[in-house]
Short mmCIF file of C-alpha atoms in Angstrom, two decimals:
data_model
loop_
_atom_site.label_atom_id
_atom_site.label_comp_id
_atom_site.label_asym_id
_atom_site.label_seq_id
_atom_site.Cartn_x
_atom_site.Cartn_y
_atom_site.Cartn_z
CA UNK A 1 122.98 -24.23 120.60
CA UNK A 2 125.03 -21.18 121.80
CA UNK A 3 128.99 -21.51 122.43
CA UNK A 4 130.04 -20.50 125.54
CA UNK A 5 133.58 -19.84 125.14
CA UNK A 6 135.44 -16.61 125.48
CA UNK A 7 137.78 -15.56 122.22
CA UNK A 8 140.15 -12.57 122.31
CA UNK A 9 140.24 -10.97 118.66
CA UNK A 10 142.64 -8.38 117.74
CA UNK A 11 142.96 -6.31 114.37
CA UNK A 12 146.23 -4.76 113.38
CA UNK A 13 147.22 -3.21 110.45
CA UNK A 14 148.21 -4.69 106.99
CA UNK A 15 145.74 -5.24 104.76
CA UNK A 16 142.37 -7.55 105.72
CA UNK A 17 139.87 -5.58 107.28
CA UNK A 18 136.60 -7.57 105.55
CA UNK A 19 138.47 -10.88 107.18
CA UNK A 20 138.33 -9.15 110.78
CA UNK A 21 134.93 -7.99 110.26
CA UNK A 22 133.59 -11.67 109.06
CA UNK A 23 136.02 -13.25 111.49
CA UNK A 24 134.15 -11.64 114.58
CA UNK A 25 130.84 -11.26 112.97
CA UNK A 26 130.95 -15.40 112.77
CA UNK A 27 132.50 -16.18 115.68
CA UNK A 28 129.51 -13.78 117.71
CA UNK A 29 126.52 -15.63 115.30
CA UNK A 30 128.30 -19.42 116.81
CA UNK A 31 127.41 -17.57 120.47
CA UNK A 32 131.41 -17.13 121.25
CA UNK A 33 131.73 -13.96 123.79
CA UNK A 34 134.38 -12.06 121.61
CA UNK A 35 136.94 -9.79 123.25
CA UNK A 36 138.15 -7.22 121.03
CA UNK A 37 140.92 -5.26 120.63
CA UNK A 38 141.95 -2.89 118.21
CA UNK A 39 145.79 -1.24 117.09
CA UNK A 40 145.55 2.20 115.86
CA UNK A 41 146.87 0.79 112.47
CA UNK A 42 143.46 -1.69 112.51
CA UNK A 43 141.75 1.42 112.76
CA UNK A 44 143.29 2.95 110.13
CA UNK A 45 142.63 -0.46 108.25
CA UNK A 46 139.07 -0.47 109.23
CA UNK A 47 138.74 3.34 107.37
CA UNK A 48 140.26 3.12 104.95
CA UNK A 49 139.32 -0.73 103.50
CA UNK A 50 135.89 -1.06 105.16
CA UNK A 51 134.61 2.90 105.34
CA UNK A 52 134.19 2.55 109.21
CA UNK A 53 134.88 5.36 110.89
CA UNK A 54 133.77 5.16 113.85
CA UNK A 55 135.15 2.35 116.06
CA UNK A 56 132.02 0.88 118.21
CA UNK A 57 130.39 -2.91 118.02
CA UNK A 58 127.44 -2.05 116.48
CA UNK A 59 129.01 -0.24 113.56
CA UNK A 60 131.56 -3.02 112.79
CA UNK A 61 129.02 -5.37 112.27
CA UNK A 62 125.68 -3.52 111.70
CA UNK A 63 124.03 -4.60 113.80
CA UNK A 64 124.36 -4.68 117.80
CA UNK A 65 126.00 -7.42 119.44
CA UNK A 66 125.76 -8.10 122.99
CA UNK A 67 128.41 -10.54 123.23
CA UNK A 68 131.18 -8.33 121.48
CA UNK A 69 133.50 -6.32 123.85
CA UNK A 70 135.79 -3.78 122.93
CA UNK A 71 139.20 -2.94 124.86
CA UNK A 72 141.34 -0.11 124.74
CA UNK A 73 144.67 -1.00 123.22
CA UNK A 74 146.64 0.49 124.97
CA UNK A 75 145.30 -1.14 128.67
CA UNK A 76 147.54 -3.62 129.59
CA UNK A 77 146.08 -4.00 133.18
CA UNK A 78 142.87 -5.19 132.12
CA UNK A 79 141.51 -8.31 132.00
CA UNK A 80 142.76 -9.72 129.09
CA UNK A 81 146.43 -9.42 130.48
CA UNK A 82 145.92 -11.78 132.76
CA UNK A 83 146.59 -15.50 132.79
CA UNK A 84 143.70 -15.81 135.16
CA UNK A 85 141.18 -14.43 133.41
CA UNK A 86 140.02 -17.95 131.16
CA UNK A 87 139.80 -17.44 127.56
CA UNK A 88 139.54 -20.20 124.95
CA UNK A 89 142.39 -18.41 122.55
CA UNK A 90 143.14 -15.33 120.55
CA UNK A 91 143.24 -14.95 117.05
CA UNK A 92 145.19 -11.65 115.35
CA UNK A 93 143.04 -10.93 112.32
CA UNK A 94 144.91 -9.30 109.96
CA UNK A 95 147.99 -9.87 111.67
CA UNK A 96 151.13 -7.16 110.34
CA UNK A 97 154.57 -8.64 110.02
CA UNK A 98 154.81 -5.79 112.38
CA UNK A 99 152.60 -7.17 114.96
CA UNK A 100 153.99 -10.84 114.11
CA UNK A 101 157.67 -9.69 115.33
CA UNK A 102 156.17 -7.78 118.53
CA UNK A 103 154.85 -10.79 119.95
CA UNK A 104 158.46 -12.63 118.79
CA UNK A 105 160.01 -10.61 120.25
CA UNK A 106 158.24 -10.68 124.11
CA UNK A 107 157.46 -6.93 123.56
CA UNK A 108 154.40 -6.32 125.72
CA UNK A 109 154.13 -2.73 125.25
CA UNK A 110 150.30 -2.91 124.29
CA UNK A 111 147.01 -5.01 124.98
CA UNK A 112 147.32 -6.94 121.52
CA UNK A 113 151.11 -8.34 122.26
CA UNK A 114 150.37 -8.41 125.89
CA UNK A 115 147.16 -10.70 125.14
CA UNK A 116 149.23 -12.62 122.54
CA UNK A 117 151.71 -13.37 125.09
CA UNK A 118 149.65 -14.50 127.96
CA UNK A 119 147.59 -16.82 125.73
CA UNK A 120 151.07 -18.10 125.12
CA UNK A 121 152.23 -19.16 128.73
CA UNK A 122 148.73 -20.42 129.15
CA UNK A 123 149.11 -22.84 126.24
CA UNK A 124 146.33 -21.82 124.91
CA UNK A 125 145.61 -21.40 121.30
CA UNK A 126 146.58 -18.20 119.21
CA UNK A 127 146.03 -18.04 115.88
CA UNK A 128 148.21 -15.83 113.73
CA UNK A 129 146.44 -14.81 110.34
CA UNK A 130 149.42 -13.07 108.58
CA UNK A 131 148.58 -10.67 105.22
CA UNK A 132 151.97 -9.27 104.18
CA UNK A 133 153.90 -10.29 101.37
CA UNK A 134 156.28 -11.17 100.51
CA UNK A 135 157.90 -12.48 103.64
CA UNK A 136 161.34 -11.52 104.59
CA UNK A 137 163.85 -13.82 106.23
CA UNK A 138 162.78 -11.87 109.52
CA UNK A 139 159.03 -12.52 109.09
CA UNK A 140 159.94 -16.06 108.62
CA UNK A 141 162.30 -16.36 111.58
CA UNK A 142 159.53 -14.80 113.78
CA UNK A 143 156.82 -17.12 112.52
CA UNK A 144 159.49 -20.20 113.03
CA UNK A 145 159.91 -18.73 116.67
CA UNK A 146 155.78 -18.31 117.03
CA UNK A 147 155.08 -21.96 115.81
CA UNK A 148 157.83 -23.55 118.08
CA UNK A 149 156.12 -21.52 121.13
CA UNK A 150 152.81 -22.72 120.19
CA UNK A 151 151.30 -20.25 117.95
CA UNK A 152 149.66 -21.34 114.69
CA UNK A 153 150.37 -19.23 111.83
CA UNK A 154 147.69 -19.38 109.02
CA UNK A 155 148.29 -16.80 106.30
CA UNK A 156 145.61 -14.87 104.86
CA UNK A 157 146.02 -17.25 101.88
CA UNK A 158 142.41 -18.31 99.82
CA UNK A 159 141.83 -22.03 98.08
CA UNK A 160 140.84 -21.51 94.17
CA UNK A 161 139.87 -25.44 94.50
CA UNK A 162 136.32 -24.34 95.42
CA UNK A 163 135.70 -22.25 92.81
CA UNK A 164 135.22 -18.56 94.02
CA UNK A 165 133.20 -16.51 92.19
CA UNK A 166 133.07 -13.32 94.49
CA UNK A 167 135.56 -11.14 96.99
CA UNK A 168 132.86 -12.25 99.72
CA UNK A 169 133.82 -16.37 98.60
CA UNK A 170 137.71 -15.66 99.16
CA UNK A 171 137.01 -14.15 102.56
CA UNK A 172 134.78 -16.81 103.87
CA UNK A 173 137.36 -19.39 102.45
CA UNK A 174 139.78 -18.18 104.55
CA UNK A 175 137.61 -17.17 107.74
CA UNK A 176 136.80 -21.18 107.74
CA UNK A 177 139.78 -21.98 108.07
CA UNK A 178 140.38 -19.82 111.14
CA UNK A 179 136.70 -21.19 112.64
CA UNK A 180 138.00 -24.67 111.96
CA UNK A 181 141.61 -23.99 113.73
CA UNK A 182 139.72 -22.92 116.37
CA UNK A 183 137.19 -25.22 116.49
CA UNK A 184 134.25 -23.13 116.35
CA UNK A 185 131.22 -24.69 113.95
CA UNK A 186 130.27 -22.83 110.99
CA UNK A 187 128.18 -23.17 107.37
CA UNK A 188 131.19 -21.10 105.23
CA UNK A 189 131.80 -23.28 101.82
CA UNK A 190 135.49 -24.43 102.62
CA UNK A 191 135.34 -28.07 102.54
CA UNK A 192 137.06 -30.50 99.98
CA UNK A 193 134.26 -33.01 99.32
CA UNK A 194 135.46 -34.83 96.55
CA UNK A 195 136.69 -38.07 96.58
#
């Protein structure tokens, strides 16, 4: 049965590009409308750790995608700035430390904080997936802040309990996780089942 929620996705820069790409390439299969925005270091990101060049839907996740939209990053009039516009949540996938003390901070300077932010005040739920390390007392601060204004931070950080055997294993591990925080149903091997 198709999802009908709405899910704001943003990719920044640090490292983490095949997390984004499973992240939204998931989240689209479970019939979520993803909105998608992009910093110019998640571009870079995307090039240089995935070998995609050019940003459009269809070549992020080979294939077309109908219920994928991307925003510019730097609109912060469109829809996604908007507390009335309903969205289910926003997840930052890889998040920078960067990015992490932007939204800390209130900055609102582009569509990824600006997003961030509104899902904020909405109470709404916004996932942080943080890939930088190690953290500095100022990362940790800023994700203290983030948690105590609602935000869940859930680093980048793969189980060995399950037994990976491939990069494609650690991924899905930790793209679970991020499905399960958000409540979206998925077949990715992260559960404990034993007793």
């Amino acid at each position: 049965m198709a999802d009908t929620r709405q899910m704001i996705v943003a990719v920044t820069g640090a490292s983490g590009g095949p997390y984004a790409l499973r992240l939204i390439d998931c989240l689209e299969r479970a019939g979520v409308a993803v909105h998608l925005v992009v910093s110019p270091h998640g571009r870079r990101l995307l090039a240089e750790e995935c070998d995609i060049q050019q940003l459009d839907v269809e070549t992020l996740l080979g294939r077309p995608a109908e219920r994928v939209t991307l925003y510019d990053y730097r609109d912060v009039g469109c829809r996604l700035a908007s507390g009335s516009f309903l969205t289910d949540g926003m997840v930052i996938c890889p998040c920078s430390s960067n990015t992490l003390g932007a939204v800390a901070s209130g900055a609102g300077d582009n569509l990824v904080v600006r997003a961030a932010h509104v899902t904020l005040k909405e109470a709404r739920r916004l996932v942080l997936v943080h890939r930088e390390m190690p953290l500095s007392g100022i990362d940790l601060e800023n994700m203290l802040r983030l948690q105590r204004a609602g935000a869940i931070i859930c680093p980048a950080v793969p189980g060995f309990y399950l037994r990976p055997q491939t990069v494609t294993d650690l991924v899905d591990f930790v793209v679970g996780r991020v499905l399960d925080l958000l409540h979206v149903p998925h077949e990715l091997h992260v559960r404990w089942d034993q007793p």
